[in-house]
Amino acid sequence: MKCQRFLSIPVFSVFLLMGIIYYVTLFIFIEDWIGLQSSAGTLNALIFTWMASLCLFSFSVCVLTDPGQVPSSYVPDVEGNDVPDQESQNNSSQLRQCDKCCTYKPPRAHHCRICRRCVLRMDHHCLWINNCVGYWNYKAFFILVLYATVTSIYSLVIIISCVFQKNWDFGGRIPLKIFYVFSGVLMVALSGTLGTLLGWHIYLITHNMTTIEVLGPSMLKWLCPTAVSHLKDGMHYPTSHDS
């Protein structure tokens, strides 16, 4: 069932874009810049291939991982054991019930009209992964944006390096110039878009929760999109009195 999420035009478009950027960067720009047979060319090709593989893996994890659904048996704890009276009153006044699912919603859970269910810690429904970004795949989404941003900037640097070392004193090859300009503009736009998205989610992480809550306590596992063993049930979150 999860594999059916790949049967989507936006998802296919992402795969197609990844393939085109990979092919163009390796077999046109790196080859034209320093040559794939050279030591520097081979090194750049290996680095870019590794980064592209990380993007592909993270993207697949985002598509396949269920973001988390609110259990039908969920009932909020309004007693507030060992919680200050003021906070207990706030919790009681903020009980939320989904009109469509007819169940209570934990903090940060929202109903997705596309998925037709309440998603734990829902961030948004992403058209490009044909899935919601929620509690269980938010880390994979964040890592995907990080890898994609770095890879796009790397490709842009290769294009710029190729342009500066190339001898443009030739005539009758206007289509090649147009191709270079188009590729450069595309990578600038892609790098800028992904960089902005990355900056926005870094802002959300630093202001809405701790980095540890999303990425995990071990820095060695921060860049692995499947390292989510530190996550709990997605229905309870630490508050200031917990510390």
Tab-separated table of N, CA, C and O in Angstrom, residues 2 25 121 144 150 153 160 168 184 223 227 229:
chain	number	residue	atom	x	y	z
A	2	LYS	N	1.937	1.251	0.788
A	2	LYS	CA	2.779	2.430	0.864
A	2	LYS	C	3.452	2.732	-0.462
A	2	LYS	O	3.662	3.894	-0.814
A	25	THR	N	24.851	17.336	-14.509
A	25	THR	CA	25.986	17.760	-13.689
A	25	THR	C	27.199	16.873	-13.931
A	25	THR	O	28.327	17.369	-14.090
A	121	ARG	N	1.380	15.615	15.081
A	121	ARG	CA	2.298	16.717	14.855
A	121	ARG	C	2.390	17.069	13.369
A	121	ARG	O	3.464	17.131	12.769
A	144	LEU	N	15.999	15.587	4.110
A	144	LEU	CA	15.870	15.659	2.655
A	144	LEU	C	16.114	17.076	2.151
A	144	LEU	O	16.864	17.283	1.185
A	150	VAL	N	22.192	21.309	-0.160
A	150	VAL	CA	23.639	21.194	-0.324
A	150	VAL	C	23.989	20.669	-1.716
A	150	VAL	O	24.910	21.171	-2.373
A	153	ILE	N	23.424	23.402	-4.378
A	153	ILE	CA	24.494	24.404	-4.331
A	153	ILE	C	25.774	23.833	-4.923
A	153	ILE	O	26.507	24.528	-5.643
A	160	ILE	N	29.162	27.018	-12.349
A	160	ILE	CA	29.880	28.290	-12.367
A	160	ILE	C	31.360	28.071	-12.681
A	160	ILE	O	31.959	28.810	-13.470
A	168	TRP	N	34.788	31.172	-24.173
A	168	TRP	CA	33.535	31.530	-24.819
A	168	TRP	C	33.748	32.310	-26.113
A	168	TRP	O	32.813	32.872	-26.672
A	184	GLY	N	22.106	27.308	-15.294
A	184	GLY	CA	22.498	28.150	-14.170
A	184	GLY	C	21.314	28.777	-13.473
A	184	GLY	O	21.225	28.783	-12.241
A	223	LEU	N	22.104	12.954	10.814
A	223	LEU	CA	21.974	13.027	9.367
A	223	LEU	C	21.392	11.762	8.746
A	223	LEU	O	21.359	11.634	7.533
A	227	ALA	N	16.831	7.240	11.569
A	227	ALA	CA	17.183	7.116	12.988
A	227	ALA	C	16.156	7.876	13.828
A	227	ALA	O	16.347	9.043	14.181
A	229	SER	N	14.531	6.283	16.653
A	229	SER	CA	14.235	5.459	17.834
A	229	SER	C	14.004	6.308	19.072
A	229	SER	O	13.434	5.831	20.057
